[in-house]
Amino acid sequence: MVEVAPDTPILVGVGAIQQKATDSASAAEALALMEQALRMAASDAGSEALLGRADEILIPKGIWSYSDPGRLLAQRLAVPSAHTVLAEIGVLQQTLITRACQRIANGEASVVLVAGAEAKYRDLLARKAGGEAAETEQSGVVPDTLLQPEDELWSPVESAAGLGMPVGYYAIIDSALRYKQGLSVAEHRDQMAQMYARFSEVAANNPDAWVDEPFTASFIREPSPANRMLAFPYTKLHNSQWNVDQAAGLIVCSVAVAQELGIERSRWLFPRASSESNFMSVVASRRDLGGSPGFRLTGEAVMAVSGLSFADVRLRELYSCFPAAVRVQLEEFDGLREGDLTVTGAMTFAGGPLNNFVLQATVKMAQILREQPTEAGLVTSVSGMLTKQACALWSARPGPHSYAHVDVTDRVRAESGICEVVADYQGPGTVVGYTVLFQGDQPWRAVAVFDLAVDRRTVAYSEDPAIVAAMQGEECCGRRYALSGGQFTAAA
């Protein structure tokens, strides 16, 4: 048995909650789900005493309205002195796990709780019944630490063209990657459908997944009343499912605390290595619209310090909010072998609570690694529109370093080609990525990112039926159009 330093951070307790109530009155709110998940994590570790020794409680912001949910949890768990941290949307979920590990490794904390939850399905049930789901009121309270993104997730030029929901941005990224890979539109749709069909099979065998039935590739690929097109070529079943009630709780402590409390070695999981990039750029500004220097560099970094390679890692949970996120990772991770890309069933089928999926995935990965202690598990993270990236490697055995984290933000900033995004452009432009947005079951508007000149871009739209139709059946990347007033018309 390898001896490890007493200040080494380890994950000792995990818990995941899934609530499928038939009415909102019988369903617990997000706060209660977080509490349940943390109590489950303490039970999983075999030590209820962990909760009472929490130095810090970390939570990613959700759809709920609590201003400092960590304080509410601290009161419920009887640790009123715990430091509370709330991470706004736009902060990587992995950042919270990284912070927990760093605080322990630095001797600034000995037990840290990380929890997150959404109860959007509960809200949906309440609205269908003509009411509103009540939640614990909290006002005039702020967290001890508020983590915020340093920049905006999108630009006014993108918004003016009609981009709002993430699905449109990701569909544009995917079209650029398709063009770079030399795939036809049909081949691209086939590949995505096959990939997501496999995800649904994994979910069907995961008792914690929200969807428990597999789907065929043809059903996923083609729009239907039960699977409408959202932003070509993405149907609903390519989209993260956020109408879920799910929660996760993780307890990280030092080896010294685990030994003091008698937590069995078989419960310990080591954060073997992690890496992050927090460089932010809006989608239209990225010179390599279908690529991600952030994932290339975080992937290289996490493998370098872990002593492993992508070919060594057979348990993977690649962040899967939309197909582009997965496909870009496959493009950027050198040596990633064939095999399943998810242990949960991915965010469409396992469930994609808005700002909590990475915690859910880490719980599942920990459970599997305990069953397969010779393996290592990779969990990746995305924030924004493929804006920030992170990788985490977990194992039941320590690596060459007791704990290693690499921040590659500055390297990503230096290696990311960034274009100026301009408004009110008139003249010719070349499409570098595009989508067709839908309203209901009808195509509404084609939106495209255009190259104008060296390192200059704009975003424009067209509602011309001929252009909208062409952009759903033909490869339009590389085509030139005439632009004026934020719109594009017949090929230039």
Short mmCIF file of C-alpha atoms in Angstrom, two decimals:
data_model
loop_
_atom_site.label_atom_id
_atom_site.label_comp_id
_atom_site.label_asym_id
_atom_site.label_seq_id
_atom_site.Cartn_x
_atom_site.Cartn_y
_atom_site.Cartn_z
CA MET A 1 0.00 0.00 0.00
CA VAL A 2 1.50 3.31 -1.13
CA GLU A 3 1.94 5.87 1.63
CA VAL A 4 0.71 9.37 0.83
CA ALA A 5 1.30 12.71 2.52
CA PRO A 6 -1.20 13.64 5.26
CA ASP A 7 -2.24 16.84 3.46
CA THR A 8 -3.11 14.99 0.24
CA PRO A 9 -6.71 15.76 -0.82
CA ILE A 10 -8.95 12.75 -1.39
CA LEU A 11 -12.59 12.28 -2.34
CA VAL A 12 -14.08 10.04 0.34
CA GLY A 13 -17.84 10.42 0.01
CA VAL A 14 -20.21 10.81 -2.92
CA GLY A 15 -23.97 10.94 -3.26
CA ALA A 16 -26.39 11.48 -6.12
CA ILE A 17 -30.11 12.14 -5.86
CA GLN A 18 -32.70 11.80 -8.60
CA GLN A 19 -36.27 12.84 -7.96
CA LYS A 20 -39.12 11.86 -10.27
CA ALA A 21 -42.20 13.08 -8.46
CA THR A 22 -45.65 13.00 -10.04
CA ASP A 23 -46.63 16.40 -8.63
CA SER A 24 -44.70 19.43 -7.40
CA ALA A 25 -46.28 19.34 -3.93
CA SER A 26 -44.56 16.05 -3.12
CA ALA A 27 -41.22 17.09 -4.63
CA ALA A 28 -38.33 18.53 -2.66
CA GLU A 29 -36.75 21.85 -3.64
CA ALA A 30 -33.15 22.09 -4.86
CA LEU A 31 -31.82 23.05 -1.41
CA ALA A 32 -33.30 19.94 0.17
CA LEU A 33 -31.89 17.80 -2.64
CA MET A 34 -28.40 19.19 -1.99
CA GLU A 35 -28.73 18.41 1.70
CA GLN A 36 -29.85 14.86 0.92
CA ALA A 37 -26.92 14.38 -1.46
CA LEU A 38 -24.38 15.56 1.13
CA ARG A 39 -25.86 13.36 3.84
CA MET A 40 -25.71 10.47 1.40
CA ALA A 41 -22.06 11.30 0.70
CA ALA A 42 -21.24 11.22 4.41
CA SER A 43 -22.96 7.86 4.72
CA ASP A 44 -21.05 6.65 1.66
CA ALA A 45 -17.78 7.60 3.37
CA GLY A 46 -18.89 5.82 6.53
CA SER A 47 -18.50 8.91 8.70
CA GLU A 48 -21.30 11.33 9.55
CA ALA A 49 -18.68 13.32 11.48
CA LEU A 50 -17.34 14.70 8.20
CA LEU A 51 -20.30 17.06 7.82
CA GLY A 52 -19.74 18.65 11.22
CA ARG A 53 -16.10 19.34 10.38
CA ALA A 54 -16.72 21.13 7.08
CA ASP A 55 -14.51 24.17 6.67
CA GLU A 56 -16.04 25.25 3.38
CA ILE A 57 -19.16 24.60 1.30
CA LEU A 58 -18.94 25.15 -2.47
CA ILE A 59 -21.96 25.40 -4.76
CA PRO A 60 -22.39 26.22 -8.47
CA LYS A 61 -25.22 28.68 -9.19
CA GLY A 62 -28.41 27.10 -10.45
CA ILE A 63 -31.80 28.21 -11.73
CA TRP A 64 -33.02 28.62 -8.14
CA SER A 65 -33.06 32.00 -6.36
CA TYR A 66 -31.06 31.36 -3.15
CA SER A 67 -28.48 34.11 -2.71
CA ASP A 68 -26.16 32.03 -0.49
CA PRO A 69 -27.27 28.39 -0.53
CA GLY A 70 -24.07 27.36 1.21
CA ARG A 71 -25.18 29.31 4.30
CA LEU A 72 -28.55 27.57 4.28
CA LEU A 73 -26.81 24.20 4.03
CA ALA A 74 -24.37 25.14 6.78
CA GLN A 75 -27.34 25.80 9.07
CA ARG A 76 -29.04 22.53 8.13
CA LEU A 77 -25.82 20.56 8.64
CA ALA A 78 -24.98 22.32 11.93
CA VAL A 79 -21.70 23.84 10.74
CA PRO A 80 -22.52 27.57 11.03
CA SER A 81 -18.87 28.64 10.81
CA ALA A 82 -18.27 27.03 7.41
CA HIS A 83 -16.99 29.41 4.71
CA THR A 84 -19.50 29.58 1.83
CA VAL A 85 -18.66 29.86 -1.85
CA LEU A 86 -21.05 30.42 -4.75
CA ALA A 87 -19.82 30.11 -8.33
CA GLU A 88 -21.84 32.08 -10.89
CA ILE A 89 -22.79 30.58 -14.24
CA GLY A 90 -19.76 30.98 -16.46
CA VAL A 91 -17.42 29.46 -13.88
CA LEU A 92 -16.29 25.90 -14.59
CA GLN A 93 -17.86 23.33 -12.29
CA GLN A 94 -14.43 21.69 -12.10
CA THR A 95 -13.14 24.95 -10.61
CA LEU A 96 -15.05 24.15 -7.41
CA ILE A 97 -13.54 20.67 -7.14
CA THR A 98 -10.12 22.12 -7.91
CA ARG A 99 -10.56 24.76 -5.21
CA ALA A 100 -11.56 22.11 -2.68
CA CYS A 101 -8.43 20.07 -3.44
CA GLN A 102 -6.13 23.09 -3.43
CA ARG A 103 -7.45 24.39 -0.11
CA ILE A 104 -6.76 21.04 1.50
CA ALA A 105 -3.35 20.59 -0.15
CA ASN A 106 -2.37 24.09 1.05
CA GLY A 107 -3.45 23.36 4.61
CA GLU A 108 -6.24 25.97 4.46
CA ALA A 109 -9.02 23.43 5.05
CA SER A 110 -9.33 19.81 6.12
CA VAL A 111 -12.90 19.01 4.98
CA VAL A 112 -14.69 20.65 2.05
CA LEU A 113 -18.23 19.96 0.83
CA VAL A 114 -19.19 20.44 -2.82
CA ALA A 115 -22.85 20.23 -3.77
CA GLY A 116 -25.20 21.25 -6.54
CA ALA A 117 -28.78 20.64 -7.59
CA GLU A 118 -31.55 21.63 -9.94
CA ALA A 119 -35.27 21.08 -9.49
CA LYS A 120 -36.48 22.21 -12.90
CA TYR A 121 -38.74 19.19 -13.37
CA ARG A 122 -40.49 20.16 -10.12
CA ASP A 123 -40.97 23.68 -11.51
CA LEU A 124 -42.33 22.23 -14.76
CA LEU A 125 -44.89 20.14 -12.88
CA ALA A 126 -46.00 23.20 -10.92
CA ARG A 127 -46.43 25.30 -14.07
CA LYS A 128 -48.41 22.54 -15.78
CA ALA A 129 -50.74 22.56 -12.78
CA GLY A 130 -51.13 26.33 -13.08
CA GLY A 131 -49.04 27.17 -10.04
CA GLU A 132 -45.51 27.88 -8.92
CA ALA A 133 -43.16 25.67 -6.92
CA ALA A 134 -42.23 27.34 -3.64
CA GLU A 135 -38.66 27.39 -2.37
CA THR A 136 -36.92 28.61 0.76
CA GLU A 137 -36.69 32.39 0.72
CA GLN A 138 -33.33 34.00 1.30
CA SER A 139 -32.62 37.70 0.96
CA GLY A 140 -29.96 40.11 2.13
CA VAL A 141 -27.40 37.32 2.48
CA VAL A 142 -24.28 37.05 0.35
CA PRO A 143 -21.73 34.22 0.17
CA ASP A 144 -18.37 34.64 1.83
CA THR A 145 -16.79 34.21 -1.60
CA LEU A 146 -18.46 34.81 -4.97
CA LEU A 147 -16.68 33.38 -8.02
CA GLN A 148 -17.54 35.20 -11.26
CA PRO A 149 -16.43 34.87 -14.90
CA GLU A 150 -14.08 37.61 -16.04
CA ASP A 151 -15.82 38.38 -19.32
CA GLU A 152 -19.04 38.00 -21.34
CA LEU A 153 -20.15 34.69 -22.88
CA TRP A 154 -21.49 36.25 -26.10
CA SER A 155 -21.32 39.49 -28.05
CA PRO A 156 -24.01 42.01 -29.07
CA VAL A 157 -23.28 41.21 -32.74
CA GLU A 158 -24.15 37.54 -32.16
CA SER A 159 -27.29 38.44 -30.23
CA ALA A 160 -28.44 40.87 -32.94
CA ALA A 161 -28.32 38.06 -35.49
CA GLY A 162 -30.70 35.96 -33.40
CA LEU A 163 -28.34 33.82 -31.35
CA GLY A 164 -29.48 33.41 -27.77
CA MET A 165 -29.77 29.84 -26.54
CA PRO A 166 -26.55 27.79 -26.51
CA VAL A 167 -27.89 25.29 -29.07
CA GLY A 168 -27.41 27.78 -31.91
CA TYR A 169 -23.83 28.59 -30.97
CA TYR A 170 -22.88 24.93 -30.69
CA ALA A 171 -24.51 24.06 -34.01
CA ILE A 172 -22.39 26.77 -35.66
CA ILE A 173 -19.22 25.40 -34.04
CA ASP A 174 -20.14 21.91 -35.25
CA SER A 175 -20.64 23.06 -38.84
CA ALA A 176 -17.15 24.57 -38.85
CA LEU A 177 -15.67 21.34 -37.49
CA ARG A 178 -17.58 19.30 -40.07
CA TYR A 179 -16.15 21.44 -42.87
CA LYS A 180 -12.63 21.12 -41.46
CA GLN A 181 -13.01 17.34 -41.28
CA GLY A 182 -14.29 17.08 -44.85
CA LEU A 183 -17.56 15.44 -43.89
CA SER A 184 -20.71 15.94 -45.91
CA VAL A 185 -23.81 17.27 -44.17
CA ALA A 186 -25.37 13.79 -44.34
CA GLU A 187 -22.25 12.06 -43.00
CA HIS A 188 -22.07 14.52 -40.15
CA ARG A 189 -25.69 13.89 -39.18
CA ASP A 190 -25.17 10.13 -39.40
CA GLN A 191 -22.11 10.22 -37.14
CA MET A 192 -23.84 12.36 -34.51
CA ALA A 193 -26.92 10.14 -34.52
CA GLN A 194 -24.84 6.99 -34.06
CA MET A 195 -22.84 8.56 -31.24
CA TYR A 196 -25.96 9.67 -29.37
CA ALA A 197 -27.68 6.34 -29.90
CA ARG A 198 -24.77 4.73 -28.07
CA PHE A 199 -25.06 7.33 -25.31
CA SER A 200 -28.71 6.35 -24.87
CA GLU A 201 -27.71 2.69 -24.53
CA VAL A 202 -25.24 3.57 -21.75
CA ALA A 203 -27.92 5.62 -19.99
CA ALA A 204 -30.39 2.75 -20.21
CA ASN A 205 -27.94 0.69 -18.13
CA ASN A 206 -27.31 3.46 -15.62
CA PRO A 207 -29.87 3.37 -12.78
CA ASP A 208 -29.12 7.04 -12.02
CA ALA A 209 -29.91 8.25 -15.57
CA TRP A 210 -33.00 10.35 -16.18
CA VAL A 211 -33.95 8.48 -19.39
CA ASP A 212 -34.07 4.70 -19.08
CA GLU A 213 -34.79 3.66 -22.66
CA PRO A 214 -32.42 3.58 -25.64
CA PHE A 215 -33.13 5.41 -28.91
CA THR A 216 -32.20 4.40 -32.44
CA ALA A 217 -29.83 6.50 -34.49
CA SER A 218 -32.54 7.15 -37.08
CA PHE A 219 -34.95 8.45 -34.44
CA ILE A 220 -32.31 10.80 -33.02
CA ARG A 221 -31.25 12.03 -36.47
CA GLU A 222 -34.64 12.90 -37.92
CA PRO A 223 -37.01 15.57 -36.60
CA SER A 224 -40.44 14.44 -35.48
CA PRO A 225 -43.21 15.70 -33.18
CA ALA A 226 -41.40 13.95 -30.31
CA ASN A 227 -37.95 15.10 -31.41
CA ARG A 228 -38.20 18.47 -33.10
CA MET A 229 -35.32 20.26 -34.76
CA LEU A 230 -33.89 23.04 -32.58
CA ALA A 231 -30.96 24.41 -34.56
CA PHE A 232 -29.93 22.50 -37.65
CA PRO A 233 -28.54 19.85 -37.54
CA TYR A 234 -29.43 19.43 -33.85
CA THR A 235 -32.68 17.82 -32.81
CA LYS A 236 -33.99 17.81 -29.25
CA LEU A 237 -32.19 14.52 -28.60
CA HIS A 238 -28.85 16.21 -29.31
CA ASN A 239 -29.65 18.75 -26.62
CA SER A 240 -28.78 18.57 -22.92
CA GLN A 241 -31.89 17.65 -20.90
CA TRP A 242 -32.24 20.25 -18.16
CA ASN A 243 -35.83 19.55 -17.08
CA VAL A 244 -34.59 17.27 -14.31
CA ASP A 245 -34.54 17.08 -10.53
CA GLN A 246 -31.02 15.94 -9.72
CA ALA A 247 -28.41 16.68 -7.07
CA ALA A 248 -24.88 15.64 -6.24
CA GLY A 249 -22.77 15.87 -3.12
CA LEU A 250 -19.03 15.33 -2.79
CA ILE A 251 -16.89 15.33 0.35
CA VAL A 252 -13.19 16.06 -0.03
CA CYS A 253 -10.86 15.80 2.95
CA SER A 254 -7.20 15.37 3.77
CA VAL A 255 -5.62 11.96 4.19
CA ALA A 256 -4.94 12.93 7.82
CA VAL A 257 -8.66 13.47 8.50
CA ALA A 258 -9.62 10.26 6.70
CA GLN A 259 -7.17 8.31 8.86
CA GLU A 260 -8.32 10.05 12.04
CA LEU A 261 -11.97 9.21 11.31
CA GLY A 262 -11.17 5.67 10.26
CA ILE A 263 -12.49 6.02 6.72
CA GLU A 264 -11.68 2.82 4.88
CA ARG A 265 -8.94 3.06 2.23
CA SER A 266 -11.32 1.43 -0.27
CA ARG A 267 -13.46 4.61 -0.15
CA TRP A 268 -10.58 6.94 -1.09
CA LEU A 269 -10.42 8.43 -4.57
CA PHE A 270 -7.41 10.49 -5.61
CA PRO A 271 -7.67 13.61 -7.76
CA ARG A 272 -4.67 12.36 -9.71
CA ALA A 273 -4.42 15.50 -11.83
CA SER A 274 -6.53 18.36 -13.11
CA SER A 275 -6.12 21.21 -15.56
CA GLU A 276 -8.13 24.27 -16.51
CA SER A 277 -8.29 27.08 -19.01
CA ASN A 278 -10.33 30.13 -18.03
CA PHE A 279 -9.53 32.20 -21.10
CA MET A 280 -12.76 33.63 -22.50
CA SER A 281 -13.61 34.50 -26.10
CA VAL A 282 -16.95 34.82 -27.86
CA VAL A 283 -17.73 32.17 -30.46
CA ALA A 284 -17.63 34.37 -33.56
CA SER A 285 -14.18 35.70 -32.66
CA ARG A 286 -12.43 32.31 -32.69
CA ARG A 287 -10.20 31.98 -35.71
CA ASP A 288 -10.41 28.18 -35.50
CA LEU A 289 -14.18 28.13 -35.10
CA GLY A 290 -14.37 24.34 -35.02
CA GLY A 291 -11.40 23.78 -32.73
CA SER A 292 -10.38 24.33 -29.13
CA PRO A 293 -6.81 25.19 -28.11
CA GLY A 294 -8.18 25.06 -24.57
CA PHE A 295 -9.04 21.38 -24.78
CA ARG A 296 -5.82 20.54 -26.60
CA LEU A 297 -3.71 22.20 -23.92
CA THR A 298 -5.73 21.08 -20.87
CA GLY A 299 -5.61 17.54 -22.25
CA GLU A 300 -1.86 17.66 -22.79
CA ALA A 301 -1.29 19.13 -19.34
CA VAL A 302 -3.41 16.68 -17.36
CA MET A 303 -1.77 13.69 -19.03
CA ALA A 304 1.75 15.08 -18.62
CA VAL A 305 1.47 15.54 -14.85
CA SER A 306 -0.50 12.32 -14.27
CA GLY A 307 2.03 10.05 -15.95
CA LEU A 308 -0.73 8.68 -18.19
CA SER A 309 -1.83 9.09 -21.80
CA PHE A 310 -5.29 9.24 -23.34
CA ALA A 311 -4.73 5.70 -24.61
CA ASP A 312 -4.38 4.54 -20.98
CA VAL A 313 -7.75 5.91 -19.88
CA ARG A 314 -10.73 3.70 -20.66
CA LEU A 315 -13.27 5.32 -18.35
CA ARG A 316 -14.31 8.68 -19.79
CA GLU A 317 -17.02 11.25 -19.27
CA LEU A 318 -16.60 13.81 -22.01
CA TYR A 319 -18.77 16.86 -21.41
CA SER A 320 -21.74 16.45 -23.72
CA CYS A 321 -24.08 19.44 -23.65
CA PHE A 322 -24.23 19.23 -27.47
CA PRO A 323 -22.48 17.06 -30.07
CA ALA A 324 -19.95 19.81 -30.87
CA ALA A 325 -18.55 19.64 -27.35
CA VAL A 326 -17.85 15.92 -27.69
CA ARG A 327 -16.64 16.09 -31.27
CA VAL A 328 -14.22 18.92 -30.56
CA GLN A 329 -12.72 16.94 -27.68
CA LEU A 330 -12.28 13.92 -29.94
CA GLU A 331 -10.50 16.19 -32.39
CA GLU A 332 -8.20 17.78 -29.79
CA PHE A 333 -7.33 14.88 -27.46
CA ASP A 334 -4.36 13.09 -28.98
CA GLY A 335 -4.47 9.30 -28.69
CA LEU A 336 -7.98 8.94 -27.29
CA ARG A 337 -8.79 5.33 -28.05
CA GLU A 338 -12.07 3.95 -29.29
CA GLY A 339 -14.64 3.03 -26.67
CA ASP A 340 -17.42 4.61 -24.70
CA LEU A 341 -17.14 8.35 -24.17
CA THR A 342 -19.51 8.43 -21.21
CA VAL A 343 -20.11 6.43 -18.05
CA THR A 344 -23.39 8.20 -17.28
CA GLY A 345 -25.15 8.18 -20.65
CA ALA A 346 -24.34 11.85 -21.39
CA MET A 347 -26.33 14.99 -20.75
CA THR A 348 -29.27 14.25 -23.04
CA PHE A 349 -30.09 10.92 -21.45
CA ALA A 350 -28.39 10.84 -18.02
CA GLY A 351 -29.77 14.33 -17.36
CA GLY A 352 -28.10 17.70 -17.73
CA PRO A 353 -28.93 19.85 -14.70
CA LEU A 354 -28.01 23.34 -15.86
CA ASN A 355 -24.87 23.95 -13.84
CA ASN A 356 -24.34 20.69 -11.99
CA PHE A 357 -23.64 17.87 -14.43
CA VAL A 358 -19.90 17.64 -13.76
CA LEU A 359 -20.65 16.94 -10.10
CA GLN A 360 -23.13 14.23 -11.09
CA ALA A 361 -20.57 12.72 -13.46
CA THR A 362 -17.83 12.78 -10.83
CA VAL A 363 -20.08 10.87 -8.44
CA LYS A 364 -20.69 8.18 -11.05
CA MET A 365 -17.00 8.03 -11.96
CA ALA A 366 -16.04 7.60 -8.30
CA GLN A 367 -18.49 4.73 -7.90
CA ILE A 368 -17.11 2.94 -10.94
CA LEU A 369 -13.47 3.48 -9.95
CA ARG A 370 -14.11 1.86 -6.61
CA GLU A 371 -15.33 -1.19 -8.53
CA GLN A 372 -12.40 -1.02 -10.97
CA PRO A 373 -9.51 0.20 -8.80
CA THR A 374 -6.81 -0.44 -11.41
CA GLU A 375 -8.36 2.05 -13.84
CA ALA A 376 -8.20 5.83 -14.12
CA GLY A 377 -11.20 7.98 -15.00
CA LEU A 378 -11.36 11.18 -17.03
CA VAL A 379 -14.09 13.77 -16.41
CA THR A 380 -14.05 16.89 -18.59
CA SER A 381 -15.82 20.21 -18.12
CA VAL A 382 -17.09 23.03 -20.30
CA SER A 383 -18.43 26.43 -19.38
CA GLY A 384 -20.27 28.78 -21.69
CA MET A 385 -20.24 28.23 -25.44
CA LEU A 386 -17.25 25.90 -25.33
CA THR A 387 -15.65 28.95 -23.72
CA LYS A 388 -13.71 27.39 -20.84
CA GLN A 389 -12.34 23.89 -20.57
CA ALA A 390 -11.11 21.56 -17.84
CA CYS A 391 -9.95 17.99 -17.41
CA ALA A 392 -9.79 15.90 -14.24
CA LEU A 393 -8.21 12.47 -13.82
CA TRP A 394 -9.33 10.33 -10.90
CA SER A 395 -8.05 7.00 -9.64
CA ALA A 396 -8.26 4.72 -6.61
CA ARG A 397 -4.48 4.79 -6.45
CA PRO A 398 -2.24 7.85 -6.12
CA GLY A 399 -0.21 9.01 -9.06
CA PRO A 400 3.38 10.26 -9.18
CA HIS A 401 2.29 13.47 -7.44
CA SER A 402 0.13 13.51 -4.33
CA TYR A 403 -1.92 16.20 -6.06
CA ALA A 404 -1.26 18.09 -9.26
CA HIS A 405 -3.15 20.92 -10.92
CA VAL A 406 -2.11 22.91 -13.99
CA ASP A 407 -3.69 26.21 -15.05
CA VAL A 408 -3.07 26.68 -18.78
CA THR A 409 -5.13 29.86 -19.15
CA ASP A 410 -2.19 32.02 -20.23
CA ARG A 411 -0.99 29.44 -22.75
CA VAL A 412 -4.46 29.16 -24.24
CA ARG A 413 -4.72 32.94 -24.46
CA ALA A 414 -1.38 33.07 -26.29
CA GLU A 415 -2.24 30.26 -28.71
CA SER A 416 -5.84 31.24 -29.50
CA GLY A 417 -6.26 33.21 -32.69
CA ILE A 418 -8.84 35.91 -32.05
CA CYS A 419 -10.65 37.94 -34.71
CA GLU A 420 -12.30 41.32 -34.30
CA VAL A 421 -16.09 40.96 -34.48
CA VAL A 422 -17.67 43.95 -36.23
CA ALA A 423 -21.23 45.18 -36.70
CA ASP A 424 -22.94 47.02 -39.57
CA TYR A 425 -20.67 45.56 -42.24
CA GLN A 426 -21.56 45.93 -45.92
CA GLY A 427 -19.85 43.87 -48.60
CA PRO A 428 -18.96 40.25 -49.35
CA GLY A 429 -18.29 37.65 -46.65
CA THR A 430 -17.33 33.98 -46.54
CA VAL A 431 -19.21 31.58 -44.29
CA VAL A 432 -17.06 29.87 -41.64
CA GLY A 433 -19.93 28.37 -39.66
CA TYR A 434 -23.73 28.46 -39.67
CA THR A 435 -27.01 27.02 -38.48
CA VAL A 436 -30.74 27.33 -39.09
CA LEU A 437 -32.78 28.23 -36.03
CA PHE A 438 -36.29 26.82 -35.63
CA GLN A 439 -39.45 28.22 -34.10
CA GLY A 440 -41.69 25.31 -33.18
CA ASP A 441 -41.34 22.83 -36.01
CA GLN A 442 -40.64 25.48 -38.66
CA PRO A 443 -37.25 26.74 -39.84
CA TRP A 444 -37.07 30.41 -38.97
CA ARG A 445 -33.71 31.98 -39.65
CA ALA A 446 -30.29 31.05 -40.99
CA VAL A 447 -27.47 32.54 -38.92
CA ALA A 448 -23.86 32.50 -40.07
CA VAL A 449 -20.42 33.66 -38.99
CA PHE A 450 -18.51 35.34 -41.84
CA ASP A 451 -14.86 35.95 -42.57
CA LEU A 452 -14.49 39.48 -43.95
CA ALA A 453 -10.78 40.13 -44.13
CA VAL A 454 -7.73 39.08 -42.17
CA ASP A 455 -8.83 38.62 -38.54
CA ARG A 456 -12.18 40.37 -39.03
CA ARG A 457 -15.55 38.69 -38.62
CA THR A 458 -19.23 39.44 -38.41
CA VAL A 459 -22.45 37.54 -37.77
CA ALA A 460 -25.52 37.95 -39.98
CA TYR A 461 -28.84 36.29 -40.67
CA SER A 462 -31.18 35.49 -43.55
CA GLU A 463 -34.84 34.57 -43.64
CA ASP A 464 -34.81 33.99 -47.40
CA PRO A 465 -36.57 30.61 -47.86
CA ALA A 466 -34.09 29.52 -50.55
CA ILE A 467 -31.08 30.22 -48.33
CA VAL A 468 -32.75 28.65 -45.28
CA ALA A 469 -33.48 25.51 -47.32
CA ALA A 470 -29.98 25.34 -48.79
CA MET A 471 -28.38 25.59 -45.36
CA GLN A 472 -30.25 22.48 -44.26
CA GLY A 473 -29.16 20.29 -47.15
CA GLU A 474 -25.90 21.55 -48.59
CA GLU A 475 -22.48 22.46 -47.25
CA CYS A 476 -22.48 26.24 -47.11
CA CYS A 477 -19.21 26.77 -45.26
CA GLY A 478 -16.80 28.39 -47.70
CA ARG A 479 -19.56 30.09 -49.70
CA ARG A 480 -19.60 33.84 -50.23
CA TYR A 481 -22.66 35.98 -49.65
CA ALA A 482 -23.49 39.68 -49.81
CA LEU A 483 -23.93 41.30 -46.41
CA SER A 484 -25.70 44.50 -45.46
CA GLY A 485 -27.48 45.73 -42.35
CA GLY A 486 -26.79 42.57 -40.38
CA GLN A 487 -28.36 40.31 -43.05
CA PHE A 488 -26.97 38.24 -45.90
CA THR A 489 -28.48 37.64 -49.29
CA ALA A 490 -27.77 35.70 -52.50
CA ALA A 491 -24.23 34.47 -53.04
CA ALA A 492 -21.78 37.25 -53.87
#
